[in-house]
Amino acid sequence: MKTILVTGATGQIGSELTPALRKRYGNNSVIAAGHRKQPDAELTNTGPYCRLDIEDVAALARIVEYYRIDTIIHLASLLSAVAETDPQRAWSVNINGLFNVLETARKHECSVFFPSSIGAFGPQTPAFDTPQDTIQRPDTLYGIGKVSGELLCDYYHKRYGLDTRGLRFPGLISYKTPPGGGTTDYAVEIFYAAVRRQHYTCYLKPDTQLDMMYMPDAIDAILQLMTADAERLTHRNAFNVTAMSFSPEQLAAQIRQHIPNFKMSYKVDPLRQAIADSWPRHMDDSAARQEWGWQARYDLATLVEDMLEHIAE
Ligand code: SER
């Protein structure tokens, strides 16, 4: 990785990954791209920023050529719940967008990172200790896009020798940029509600257990995988990675350790509940541990402590 393009740089992951990459590889070696006209000053003040619609392959190619990009970290995507409200647009952004990235990478010999998700699994997948290699029959457009993406990345590696790599992320929790339109967003919203109002109304049932991860671990996972020895990677494009697994009631109980008056009520959203019910409760991430040394630093207790500290600030 020398000159890196980050698509979706203004999003939940991109807004934290871009500064981390700039710190490591130099400000002018990391090009941020996003659809926002006016992104956060931090992105534009510390290095190049390009406005990019990922469906516009010619514009993408121009950026890759102009900056002589050798690695594309492709984060631009619609999250699960919002994808269900507009499946046609979700196909275009999530699948055509990735296809544009892979084709541009093929022509310019770039490496590619693609984030898959727990959404790549479906109702027939074993929900506990979900194996690395298992049945994947998701019934959401988001999940269909993620499985297709995993397969496409494998194909471009096998067929064209492209260095494609990827992770299946669980729900990601962070305080810098809100996720927006995901099924696991409650685990971010709850912290703001707890600090501001000591009350949160959760749209998932109290016992809906899902895999989760704190953003610093997600950033480390991307950096570690992208710099891992290629010869050790058998599962290039879809490593299960997780850090913890909890339900809304367990998260609320942990928050109560710091904010004893915190109250949680429930008003279930059938769309997001159905999506959550089709996802794993806990993934087996031993392939990532074995092939490139994955290990999370944050568990539920340290995540809650750190989130509350930063949000209070
Ligand atoms: N956090 C994502 C979502 O809820 C899952 O990848 O859509």
PDB file of C-alpha atoms and ligand atoms in Angstrom:
ATOM      1  CA  MET A   1       0.000   0.000   0.000  1.00  0.00           C
ATOM      2  CA  LYS A   2       1.594   3.268  -1.161  1.00  0.00           C
ATOM      3  CA  THR A   3      -1.136   5.438  -2.638  1.00  0.00           C
ATOM      4  CA  ILE A   4      -4.541   4.585  -1.300  1.00  0.00           C
ATOM      5  CA  LEU A   5      -8.060   5.578  -2.384  1.00  0.00           C
ATOM      6  CA  VAL A   6     -10.781   5.306   0.282  1.00  0.00           C
ATOM      7  CA  THR A   7     -14.317   5.320  -1.158  1.00  0.00           C
ATOM      8  CA  GLY A   8     -17.114   6.109   1.299  1.00  0.00           C
ATOM      9  CA  ALA A   9     -14.525   8.135   3.231  1.00  0.00           C
ATOM     10  CA  THR A  10     -17.188  10.281   4.920  1.00  0.00           C
ATOM     11  CA  GLY A  11     -19.039   7.260   6.329  1.00  0.00           C
ATOM     12  CA  GLN A  12     -18.853   5.498   9.677  1.00  0.00           C
ATOM     13  CA  ILE A  13     -15.711   3.464   8.920  1.00  0.00           C
ATOM     14  CA  GLY A  14     -14.138   5.838   6.378  1.00  0.00           C
ATOM     15  CA  SER A  15     -14.155   8.854   8.679  1.00  0.00           C
ATOM     16  CA  GLU A  16     -11.898   6.949  11.109  1.00  0.00           C
ATOM     17  CA  LEU A  17      -9.918   4.801   8.702  1.00  0.00           C
ATOM     18  CA  THR A  18      -8.820   7.736   6.499  1.00  0.00           C
ATOM     19  CA  PRO A  19      -7.034   9.621   9.331  1.00  0.00           C
ATOM     20  CA  ALA A  20      -5.467   6.341  10.538  1.00  0.00           C
ATOM     21  CA  LEU A  21      -4.133   5.628   7.043  1.00  0.00           C
ATOM     22  CA  ARG A  22      -2.895   9.213   6.637  1.00  0.00           C
ATOM     23  CA  LYS A  23      -1.003   8.944   9.901  1.00  0.00           C
ATOM     24  CA  ARG A  24       0.677   5.778   8.732  1.00  0.00           C
ATOM     25  CA  TYR A  25       1.213   6.350   4.994  1.00  0.00           C
ATOM     26  CA  GLY A  26       1.360  10.170   4.791  1.00  0.00           C
ATOM     27  CA  ASN A  27      -1.402  12.728   4.227  1.00  0.00           C
ATOM     28  CA  ASN A  28      -0.985  13.074   0.478  1.00  0.00           C
ATOM     29  CA  SER A  29      -0.812   9.312  -0.081  1.00  0.00           C
ATOM     30  CA  VAL A  30      -4.381   8.746   1.071  1.00  0.00           C
ATOM     31  CA  ILE A  31      -7.117  10.100  -1.201  1.00  0.00           C
ATOM     32  CA  ALA A  32     -10.529  10.359   0.420  1.00  0.00           C
ATOM     33  CA  ALA A  33     -13.567  10.040  -1.847  1.00  0.00           C
ATOM     34  CA  GLY A  34     -17.210  10.455  -0.912  1.00  0.00           C
ATOM     35  CA  HIS A  35     -20.525  11.717  -2.220  1.00  0.00           C
ATOM     36  CA  ARG A  36     -20.714  14.659   0.189  1.00  0.00           C
ATOM     37  CA  LYS A  37     -20.094  18.169  -1.157  1.00  0.00           C
ATOM     38  CA  GLN A  38     -18.898  19.392   2.210  1.00  0.00           C
ATOM     39  CA  PRO A  39     -17.325  16.651   4.271  1.00  0.00           C
ATOM     40  CA  ASP A  40     -15.810  17.231   7.701  1.00  0.00           C
ATOM     41  CA  ALA A  41     -12.938  19.700   7.648  1.00  0.00           C
ATOM     42  CA  GLU A  42     -10.664  17.009   9.099  1.00  0.00           C
ATOM     43  CA  LEU A  43     -10.907  15.038   5.849  1.00  0.00           C
ATOM     44  CA  THR A  44     -10.329  17.982   3.508  1.00  0.00           C
ATOM     45  CA  ASN A  45      -7.696  19.767   5.619  1.00  0.00           C
ATOM     46  CA  THR A  46      -5.402  16.805   6.067  1.00  0.00           C
ATOM     47  CA  GLY A  47      -5.186  15.548   2.474  1.00  0.00           C
ATOM     48  CA  PRO A  48      -6.898  15.250  -0.910  1.00  0.00           C
ATOM     49  CA  TYR A  49     -10.688  14.819  -1.043  1.00  0.00           C
ATOM     50  CA  CYS A  50     -12.638  14.023  -4.245  1.00  0.00           C
ATOM     51  CA  ARG A  51     -16.388  14.018  -4.692  1.00  0.00           C
ATOM     52  CA  LEU A  52     -17.299  10.675  -6.196  1.00  0.00           C
ATOM     53  CA  ASP A  53     -20.469   8.855  -7.115  1.00  0.00           C
ATOM     54  CA  ILE A  54     -19.395   5.205  -7.035  1.00  0.00           C
ATOM     55  CA  GLU A  55     -21.850   4.400  -9.846  1.00  0.00           C
ATOM     56  CA  ASP A  56     -19.781   6.646 -12.167  1.00  0.00           C
ATOM     57  CA  VAL A  57     -16.984   4.328 -13.326  1.00  0.00           C
ATOM     58  CA  ALA A  58     -15.346   6.962 -15.567  1.00  0.00           C
ATOM     59  CA  ALA A  59     -14.999   9.369 -12.639  1.00  0.00           C
ATOM     60  CA  LEU A  60     -13.537   6.578 -10.495  1.00  0.00           C
ATOM     61  CA  ALA A  61     -11.004   5.702 -13.222  1.00  0.00           C
ATOM     62  CA  ARG A  62      -9.962   9.367 -13.533  1.00  0.00           C
ATOM     63  CA  ILE A  63      -9.162   9.541  -9.813  1.00  0.00           C
ATOM     64  CA  VAL A  64      -7.228   6.250  -9.898  1.00  0.00           C
ATOM     65  CA  GLU A  65      -5.202   7.421 -12.908  1.00  0.00           C
ATOM     66  CA  TYR A  66      -4.595  10.964 -11.686  1.00  0.00           C
ATOM     67  CA  TYR A  67      -3.307   9.948  -8.257  1.00  0.00           C
ATOM     68  CA  ARG A  68      -1.660   6.689  -9.454  1.00  0.00           C
ATOM     69  CA  ILE A  69      -3.615   4.710  -6.888  1.00  0.00           C
ATOM     70  CA  ASP A  70      -2.315   1.218  -6.023  1.00  0.00           C
ATOM     71  CA  THR A  71      -4.860   0.248  -3.335  1.00  0.00           C
ATOM     72  CA  ILE A  72      -8.621   0.863  -3.202  1.00  0.00           C
ATOM     73  CA  ILE A  73     -10.361   0.525   0.161  1.00  0.00           C
ATOM     74  CA  HIS A  74     -13.942   0.359  -1.021  1.00  0.00           C
ATOM     75  CA  LEU A  75     -16.314   1.403   1.766  1.00  0.00           C
ATOM     76  CA  ALA A  76     -19.096   3.165  -0.186  1.00  0.00           C
ATOM     77  CA  SER A  77     -22.307   1.234   0.419  1.00  0.00           C
ATOM     78  CA  LEU A  78     -25.888   1.449   1.696  1.00  0.00           C
ATOM     79  CA  LEU A  79     -26.502  -0.303   5.029  1.00  0.00           C
ATOM     80  CA  SER A  80     -29.037  -3.083   5.567  1.00  0.00           C
ATOM     81  CA  ALA A  81     -32.244  -1.323   6.645  1.00  0.00           C
ATOM     82  CA  VAL A  82     -31.946   1.517   4.158  1.00  0.00           C
ATOM     83  CA  ALA A  83     -31.141  -0.997   1.402  1.00  0.00           C
ATOM     84  CA  GLU A  84     -34.463  -2.746   2.108  1.00  0.00           C
ATOM     85  CA  THR A  85     -36.361   0.505   1.580  1.00  0.00           C
ATOM     86  CA  ASP A  86     -34.864   0.931  -1.921  1.00  0.00           C
ATOM     87  CA  PRO A  87     -33.553  -2.414  -3.235  1.00  0.00           C
ATOM     88  CA  GLN A  88     -33.003  -1.115  -6.772  1.00  0.00           C
ATOM     89  CA  ARG A  89     -30.743   1.693  -5.621  1.00  0.00           C
ATOM     90  CA  ALA A  90     -29.023  -0.671  -3.171  1.00  0.00           C
ATOM     91  CA  TRP A  91     -28.180  -3.036  -6.033  1.00  0.00           C
ATOM     92  CA  SER A  92     -26.772  -0.194  -8.065  1.00  0.00           C
ATOM     93  CA  VAL A  93     -24.647   1.317  -5.281  1.00  0.00           C
ATOM     94  CA  ASN A  94     -23.582  -1.883  -3.511  1.00  0.00           C
ATOM     95  CA  ILE A  95     -23.107  -4.284  -6.421  1.00  0.00           C
ATOM     96  CA  ASN A  96     -22.506  -2.109  -9.496  1.00  0.00           C
ATOM     97  CA  GLY A  97     -20.326   0.101  -7.296  1.00  0.00           C
ATOM     98  CA  LEU A  98     -18.114  -2.847  -6.318  1.00  0.00           C
ATOM     99  CA  PHE A  99     -18.024  -4.066  -9.917  1.00  0.00           C
ATOM    100  CA  ASN A 100     -16.800  -0.594 -10.985  1.00  0.00           C
ATOM    101  CA  VAL A 101     -14.078  -0.760  -8.334  1.00  0.00           C
ATOM    102  CA  LEU A 102     -12.924  -4.247  -9.372  1.00  0.00           C
ATOM    103  CA  GLU A 103     -12.880  -3.383 -13.068  1.00  0.00           C
ATOM    104  CA  THR A 104     -10.905  -0.198 -12.413  1.00  0.00           C
ATOM    105  CA  ALA A 105      -8.549  -2.140 -10.129  1.00  0.00           C
ATOM    106  CA  ARG A 106      -8.056  -4.781 -12.836  1.00  0.00           C
ATOM    107  CA  LYS A 107      -7.122  -2.162 -15.439  1.00  0.00           C
ATOM    108  CA  HIS A 108      -4.757  -0.316 -13.087  1.00  0.00           C
ATOM    109  CA  GLU A 109      -3.445  -3.285 -11.081  1.00  0.00           C
ATOM    110  CA  CYS A 110      -4.676  -2.090  -7.696  1.00  0.00           C
ATOM    111  CA  SER A 111      -5.231  -4.111  -4.535  1.00  0.00           C
ATOM    112  CA  VAL A 112      -8.794  -3.982  -3.198  1.00  0.00           C
ATOM    113  CA  PHE A 113     -10.340  -4.167   0.273  1.00  0.00           C
ATOM    114  CA  PHE A 114     -14.059  -5.014   0.476  1.00  0.00           C
ATOM    115  CA  PRO A 115     -16.006  -5.059   3.767  1.00  0.00           C
ATOM    116  CA  SER A 116     -18.483  -7.894   3.943  1.00  0.00           C
ATOM    117  CA  SER A 117     -20.747  -8.338   6.963  1.00  0.00           C
ATOM    118  CA  ILE A 118     -22.729 -10.615   9.239  1.00  0.00           C
ATOM    119  CA  GLY A 119     -25.443  -9.671   6.731  1.00  0.00           C
ATOM    120  CA  ALA A 120     -23.852 -12.114   4.273  1.00  0.00           C
ATOM    121  CA  PHE A 121     -25.458 -14.929   6.286  1.00  0.00           C
ATOM    122  CA  GLY A 122     -29.122 -15.868   6.328  1.00  0.00           C
ATOM    123  CA  PRO A 123     -31.802 -17.750   8.239  1.00  0.00           C
ATOM    124  CA  GLN A 124     -30.416 -21.202   7.330  1.00  0.00           C
ATOM    125  CA  THR A 125     -26.891 -20.365   8.561  1.00  0.00           C
ATOM    126  CA  PRO A 126     -25.937 -21.837  11.979  1.00  0.00           C
ATOM    127  CA  ALA A 127     -26.477 -18.880  14.344  1.00  0.00           C
ATOM    128  CA  PHE A 128     -23.952 -19.876  17.034  1.00  0.00           C
ATOM    129  CA  ASP A 129     -20.251 -20.327  16.291  1.00  0.00           C
ATOM    130  CA  THR A 130     -21.125 -19.534  12.681  1.00  0.00           C
ATOM    131  CA  PRO A 131     -18.385 -21.286  10.707  1.00  0.00           C
ATOM    132  CA  GLN A 132     -16.074 -19.471   8.315  1.00  0.00           C
ATOM    133  CA  ASP A 133     -17.322 -21.669   5.463  1.00  0.00           C
ATOM    134  CA  THR A 134     -21.039 -22.358   5.762  1.00  0.00           C
ATOM    135  CA  ILE A 135     -24.411 -21.971   4.070  1.00  0.00           C
ATOM    136  CA  GLN A 136     -25.057 -18.379   2.908  1.00  0.00           C
ATOM    137  CA  ARG A 137     -28.612 -17.726   1.737  1.00  0.00           C
ATOM    138  CA  PRO A 138     -29.334 -14.159   2.936  1.00  0.00           C
ATOM    139  CA  ASP A 139     -32.837 -12.854   2.315  1.00  0.00           C
ATOM    140  CA  THR A 140     -32.020  -9.131   2.270  1.00  0.00           C
ATOM    141  CA  LEU A 141     -30.742  -7.145  -0.698  1.00  0.00           C
ATOM    142  CA  TYR A 142     -27.881  -5.969   1.510  1.00  0.00           C
ATOM    143  CA  GLY A 143     -26.888  -9.577   2.254  1.00  0.00           C
ATOM    144  CA  ILE A 144     -27.210 -10.621  -1.378  1.00  0.00           C
ATOM    145  CA  GLY A 145     -24.838  -7.766  -2.230  1.00  0.00           C
ATOM    146  CA  LYS A 146     -22.355  -8.905   0.404  1.00  0.00           C
ATOM    147  CA  VAL A 147     -22.301 -12.550  -0.748  1.00  0.00           C
ATOM    148  CA  SER A 148     -22.013 -11.425  -4.369  1.00  0.00           C
ATOM    149  CA  GLY A 149     -19.198  -9.104  -3.341  1.00  0.00           C
ATOM    150  CA  GLU A 150     -17.299 -11.882  -1.550  1.00  0.00           C
ATOM    151  CA  LEU A 151     -17.621 -14.109  -4.609  1.00  0.00           C
ATOM    152  CA  LEU A 152     -16.726 -11.349  -7.077  1.00  0.00           C
ATOM    153  CA  CYS A 153     -13.587 -10.511  -5.090  1.00  0.00           C
ATOM    154  CA  ASP A 154     -12.608 -14.215  -5.053  1.00  0.00           C
ATOM    155  CA  TYR A 155     -13.236 -14.338  -8.803  1.00  0.00           C
ATOM    156  CA  TYR A 156     -11.066 -11.306  -9.596  1.00  0.00           C
ATOM    157  CA  HIS A 157      -8.276 -12.838  -7.536  1.00  0.00           C
ATOM    158  CA  LYS A 158      -8.503 -16.233  -9.219  1.00  0.00           C
ATOM    159  CA  ARG A 159      -9.168 -15.000 -12.734  1.00  0.00           C
ATOM    160  CA  TYR A 160      -6.980 -11.865 -12.884  1.00  0.00           C
ATOM    161  CA  GLY A 161      -4.577 -12.327  -9.977  1.00  0.00           C
ATOM    162  CA  LEU A 162      -5.892  -9.191  -8.251  1.00  0.00           C
ATOM    163  CA  ASP A 163      -4.896  -8.872  -4.595  1.00  0.00           C
ATOM    164  CA  THR A 164      -8.409  -8.683  -3.129  1.00  0.00           C
ATOM    165  CA  ARG A 165      -8.995  -8.963   0.634  1.00  0.00           C
ATOM    166  CA  GLY A 166     -11.990  -8.580   2.931  1.00  0.00           C
ATOM    167  CA  LEU A 167     -13.622  -9.051   6.320  1.00  0.00           C
ATOM    168  CA  ARG A 168     -17.106  -9.982   7.479  1.00  0.00           C
ATOM    169  CA  PHE A 169     -17.698  -7.222  10.019  1.00  0.00           C
ATOM    170  CA  PRO A 170     -20.234  -7.486  12.832  1.00  0.00           C
ATOM    171  CA  GLY A 171     -22.161  -4.401  14.002  1.00  0.00           C
ATOM    172  CA  LEU A 172     -19.644  -1.566  14.397  1.00  0.00           C
ATOM    173  CA  ILE A 173     -19.848   0.852  17.321  1.00  0.00           C
ATOM    174  CA  SER A 174     -18.237   4.283  17.159  1.00  0.00           C
ATOM    175  CA  TYR A 175     -18.763   7.890  18.297  1.00  0.00           C
ATOM    176  CA  LYS A 176     -17.260   9.903  15.440  1.00  0.00           C
ATOM    177  CA  THR A 177     -19.715   9.414  12.564  1.00  0.00           C
ATOM    178  CA  PRO A 178     -23.111   7.755  13.025  1.00  0.00           C
ATOM    179  CA  PRO A 179     -23.747   4.649  10.882  1.00  0.00           C
ATOM    180  CA  GLY A 180     -27.153   5.533   9.378  1.00  0.00           C
ATOM    181  CA  GLY A 181     -29.600   2.953   8.086  1.00  0.00           C
ATOM    182  CA  GLY A 182     -28.151  -0.202   9.620  1.00  0.00           C
ATOM    183  CA  THR A 183     -29.813  -2.888  11.713  1.00  0.00           C
ATOM    184  CA  THR A 184     -27.147  -2.715  14.425  1.00  0.00           C
ATOM    185  CA  ASP A 185     -27.357   1.117  14.776  1.00  0.00           C
ATOM    186  CA  TYR A 186     -29.192   0.810  18.112  1.00  0.00           C
ATOM    187  CA  ALA A 187     -25.855  -0.079  19.726  1.00  0.00           C
ATOM    188  CA  VAL A 188     -24.568   3.389  18.762  1.00  0.00           C
ATOM    189  CA  GLU A 189     -27.779   5.447  19.326  1.00  0.00           C
ATOM    190  CA  ILE A 190     -28.185   4.036  22.837  1.00  0.00           C
ATOM    191  CA  PHE A 191     -25.014   5.783  24.071  1.00  0.00           C
ATOM    192  CA  TYR A 192     -26.151   9.270  22.986  1.00  0.00           C
ATOM    193  CA  ALA A 193     -29.612   8.674  24.450  1.00  0.00           C
ATOM    194  CA  ALA A 194     -28.127   7.393  27.708  1.00  0.00           C
ATOM    195  CA  VAL A 195     -25.891  10.450  28.145  1.00  0.00           C
ATOM    196  CA  ARG A 196     -28.499  13.037  27.064  1.00  0.00           C
ATOM    197  CA  ARG A 197     -31.781  11.671  28.398  1.00  0.00           C
ATOM    198  CA  GLN A 198     -30.996   8.551  30.482  1.00  0.00           C
ATOM    199  CA  HIS A 199     -33.599   6.820  28.313  1.00  0.00           C
ATOM    200  CA  TYR A 200     -33.601   4.921  25.006  1.00  0.00           C
ATOM    201  CA  THR A 201     -36.379   3.261  23.040  1.00  0.00           C
ATOM    202  CA  CYS A 202     -34.888   0.246  21.309  1.00  0.00           C
ATOM    203  CA  TYR A 203     -36.241  -1.046  17.980  1.00  0.00           C
ATOM    204  CA  LEU A 204     -34.941  -4.610  18.538  1.00  0.00           C
ATOM    205  CA  LYS A 205     -36.302  -7.073  21.113  1.00  0.00           C
ATOM    206  CA  PRO A 206     -34.404  -7.203  24.441  1.00  0.00           C
ATOM    207  CA  ASP A 207     -32.834 -10.616  23.796  1.00  0.00           C
ATOM    208  CA  THR A 208     -31.673 -10.061  20.182  1.00  0.00           C
ATOM    209  CA  GLN A 209     -28.053 -11.149  20.473  1.00  0.00           C
ATOM    210  CA  LEU A 210     -25.663 -10.046  17.685  1.00  0.00           C
ATOM    211  CA  ASP A 211     -21.915  -9.880  17.071  1.00  0.00           C
ATOM    212  CA  MET A 212     -20.395  -6.441  17.646  1.00  0.00           C
ATOM    213  CA  MET A 213     -17.042  -4.641  17.508  1.00  0.00           C
ATOM    214  CA  TYR A 214     -15.641  -1.277  18.614  1.00  0.00           C
ATOM    215  CA  MET A 215     -14.295   0.877  15.792  1.00  0.00           C
ATOM    216  CA  PRO A 216     -10.605   0.935  16.896  1.00  0.00           C
ATOM    217  CA  ASP A 217     -10.591  -2.864  16.525  1.00  0.00           C
ATOM    218  CA  ALA A 218     -12.244  -2.626  13.093  1.00  0.00           C
ATOM    219  CA  ILE A 219      -9.585  -0.147  11.906  1.00  0.00           C
ATOM    220  CA  ASP A 220      -6.799  -2.399  13.239  1.00  0.00           C
ATOM    221  CA  ALA A 221      -8.370  -5.405  11.503  1.00  0.00           C
ATOM    222  CA  ILE A 222      -8.343  -3.644   8.117  1.00  0.00           C
ATOM    223  CA  LEU A 223      -4.734  -2.483   8.521  1.00  0.00           C
ATOM    224  CA  GLN A 224      -3.597  -5.916   9.706  1.00  0.00           C
ATOM    225  CA  LEU A 225      -5.325  -7.811   6.925  1.00  0.00           C
ATOM    226  CA  MET A 226      -4.107  -5.438   4.192  1.00  0.00           C
ATOM    227  CA  THR A 227      -0.500  -5.808   5.335  1.00  0.00           C
ATOM    228  CA  ALA A 228      -0.653  -9.549   6.084  1.00  0.00           C
ATOM    229  CA  ASP A 229       1.579 -11.996   4.233  1.00  0.00           C
ATOM    230  CA  ALA A 230      -0.469 -12.997   1.148  1.00  0.00           C
ATOM    231  CA  GLU A 231       0.903 -16.537   1.232  1.00  0.00           C
ATOM    232  CA  ARG A 232      -0.791 -17.178   4.568  1.00  0.00           C
ATOM    233  CA  LEU A 233      -4.244 -16.104   3.362  1.00  0.00           C
ATOM    234  CA  THR A 234      -6.548 -18.940   2.350  1.00  0.00           C
ATOM    235  CA  HIS A 235      -9.811 -17.076   2.939  1.00  0.00           C
ATOM    236  CA  ARG A 236      -8.915 -13.833   1.266  1.00  0.00           C
ATOM    237  CA  ASN A 237     -12.193 -12.056   0.978  1.00  0.00           C
ATOM    238  CA  ALA A 238     -14.548 -12.878   3.750  1.00  0.00           C
ATOM    239  CA  PHE A 239     -12.857 -13.435   7.081  1.00  0.00           C
ATOM    240  CA  ASN A 240     -15.306 -13.737   9.986  1.00  0.00           C
ATOM    241  CA  VAL A 241     -14.163 -11.232  12.630  1.00  0.00           C
ATOM    242  CA  THR A 242     -15.874 -10.448  15.892  1.00  0.00           C
ATOM    243  CA  ALA A 243     -15.019  -8.948  19.264  1.00  0.00           C
ATOM    244  CA  MET A 244     -18.103  -9.522  21.423  1.00  0.00           C
ATOM    245  CA  SER A 245     -21.681 -10.661  21.236  1.00  0.00           C
ATOM    246  CA  PHE A 246     -24.528  -9.091  23.227  1.00  0.00           C
ATOM    247  CA  SER A 247     -28.242  -8.254  23.253  1.00  0.00           C
ATOM    248  CA  PRO A 248     -29.897  -4.842  23.859  1.00  0.00           C
ATOM    249  CA  GLU A 249     -30.732  -5.812  27.461  1.00  0.00           C
ATOM    250  CA  GLN A 250     -27.129  -6.846  28.148  1.00  0.00           C
ATOM    251  CA  LEU A 251     -25.812  -3.583  26.668  1.00  0.00           C
ATOM    252  CA  ALA A 252     -28.317  -1.577  28.750  1.00  0.00           C
ATOM    253  CA  ALA A 253     -27.212  -3.417  31.909  1.00  0.00           C
ATOM    254  CA  GLN A 254     -23.573  -2.558  31.196  1.00  0.00           C
ATOM    255  CA  ILE A 255     -24.447   1.119  30.608  1.00  0.00           C
ATOM    256  CA  ARG A 256     -26.313   1.104  33.950  1.00  0.00           C
ATOM    257  CA  GLN A 257     -22.995   0.315  35.663  1.00  0.00           C
ATOM    258  CA  HIS A 258     -22.042   3.917  34.765  1.00  0.00           C
ATOM    259  CA  ILE A 259     -25.478   5.609  34.537  1.00  0.00           C
ATOM    260  CA  PRO A 260     -27.617   3.875  37.184  1.00  0.00           C
ATOM    261  CA  ASN A 261     -30.803   5.779  36.190  1.00  0.00           C
ATOM    262  CA  PHE A 262     -30.631   4.661  32.575  1.00  0.00           C
ATOM    263  CA  LYS A 263     -33.947   3.199  31.386  1.00  0.00           C
ATOM    264  CA  MET A 264     -34.644   1.241  28.261  1.00  0.00           C
ATOM    265  CA  SER A 265     -38.031   0.685  26.644  1.00  0.00           C
ATOM    266  CA  TYR A 266     -38.809  -1.276  23.498  1.00  0.00           C
ATOM    267  CA  LYS A 267     -40.826  -0.488  20.358  1.00  0.00           C
ATOM    268  CA  VAL A 268     -39.948  -3.222  17.891  1.00  0.00           C
ATOM    269  CA  ASP A 269     -39.452  -2.285  14.236  1.00  0.00           C
ATOM    270  CA  PRO A 270     -40.555  -5.411  12.317  1.00  0.00           C
ATOM    271  CA  LEU A 271     -38.216  -4.717   9.358  1.00  0.00           C
ATOM    272  CA  ARG A 272     -35.046  -4.450  11.405  1.00  0.00           C
ATOM    273  CA  GLN A 273     -36.094  -7.223  13.810  1.00  0.00           C
ATOM    274  CA  ALA A 274     -36.578  -9.608  10.869  1.00  0.00           C
ATOM    275  CA  ILE A 275     -33.151  -8.663   9.483  1.00  0.00           C
ATOM    276  CA  ALA A 276     -31.487  -9.171  12.894  1.00  0.00           C
ATOM    277  CA  ASP A 277     -33.244 -12.512  13.360  1.00  0.00           C
ATOM    278  CA  SER A 278     -31.683 -13.766  10.116  1.00  0.00           C
ATOM    279  CA  TRP A 279     -28.108 -12.916  11.234  1.00  0.00           C
ATOM    280  CA  PRO A 280     -25.640 -14.938  13.350  1.00  0.00           C
ATOM    281  CA  ARG A 281     -25.569 -14.563  17.133  1.00  0.00           C
ATOM    282  CA  HIS A 282     -21.880 -15.326  17.339  1.00  0.00           C
ATOM    283  CA  MET A 283     -19.377 -15.982  14.552  1.00  0.00           C
ATOM    284  CA  ASP A 284     -16.378 -18.281  14.747  1.00  0.00           C
ATOM    285  CA  ASP A 285     -13.413 -16.113  13.722  1.00  0.00           C
ATOM    286  CA  SER A 286     -10.661 -18.708  14.149  1.00  0.00           C
ATOM    287  CA  ALA A 287      -9.625 -18.528  10.460  1.00  0.00           C
ATOM    288  CA  ALA A 288      -8.762 -14.825  10.896  1.00  0.00           C
ATOM    289  CA  ARG A 289      -6.852 -15.646  14.097  1.00  0.00           C
ATOM    290  CA  GLN A 290      -4.873 -18.397  12.398  1.00  0.00           C
ATOM    291  CA  GLU A 291      -4.211 -16.813   9.017  1.00  0.00           C
ATOM    292  CA  TRP A 292      -3.238 -13.279  10.052  1.00  0.00           C
ATOM    293  CA  GLY A 293      -3.266 -13.109  13.852  1.00  0.00           C
ATOM    294  CA  TRP A 294      -6.628 -11.369  14.452  1.00  0.00           C
ATOM    295  CA  GLN A 295      -7.333 -10.473  18.066  1.00  0.00           C
ATOM    296  CA  ALA A 296      -9.797  -7.866  19.368  1.00  0.00           C
ATOM    297  CA  ARG A 297      -8.728  -5.470  22.129  1.00  0.00           C
ATOM    298  CA  TYR A 298     -12.139  -4.275  23.362  1.00  0.00           C
ATOM    299  CA  ASP A 299     -14.827  -6.306  25.135  1.00  0.00           C
ATOM    300  CA  LEU A 300     -18.265  -5.117  26.307  1.00  0.00           C
ATOM    301  CA  ALA A 301     -16.995  -3.541  29.548  1.00  0.00           C
ATOM    302  CA  THR A 302     -14.102  -1.596  27.966  1.00  0.00           C
ATOM    303  CA  LEU A 303     -16.207  -0.576  24.947  1.00  0.00           C
ATOM    304  CA  VAL A 304     -18.957   0.925  27.156  1.00  0.00           C
ATOM    305  CA  GLU A 305     -16.453   2.754  29.344  1.00  0.00           C
ATOM    306  CA  ASP A 306     -14.652   4.280  26.361  1.00  0.00           C
ATOM    307  CA  MET A 307     -17.837   5.212  24.446  1.00  0.00           C
ATOM    308  CA  LEU A 308     -19.389   6.970  27.462  1.00  0.00           C
ATOM    309  CA  GLU A 309     -16.176   8.854  28.150  1.00  0.00           C
ATOM    310  CA  HIS A 310     -15.946  10.162  24.574  1.00  0.00           C
ATOM    311  CA  ILE A 311     -19.631  11.010  24.240  1.00  0.00           C
ATOM    312  CA  ALA A 312     -19.616  12.902  27.533  1.00  0.00           C
ATOM    313  CA  GLU A 313     -16.755  15.017  26.149  1.00  0.00           C
TER     314      GLU A 313
HETATM  315  N1  SER B   1     -24.001  -2.874  10.663  1.00  0.00           N
HETATM  316  C1  SER B   1     -24.532  -3.292   9.409  1.00  0.00           C
HETATM  317  C2  SER B   1     -25.988  -3.068   9.319  1.00  0.00           C
HETATM  318  O1  SER B   1     -26.627  -3.111  10.345  1.00  0.00           O
HETATM  319  C3  SER B   1     -24.274  -4.756   9.193  1.00  0.00           C
HETATM  320  O2  SER B   1     -23.197  -4.936   8.382  1.00  0.00           O
HETATM  321  O3  SER B   1     -26.483  -2.890   8.254  1.00  0.00           O
END
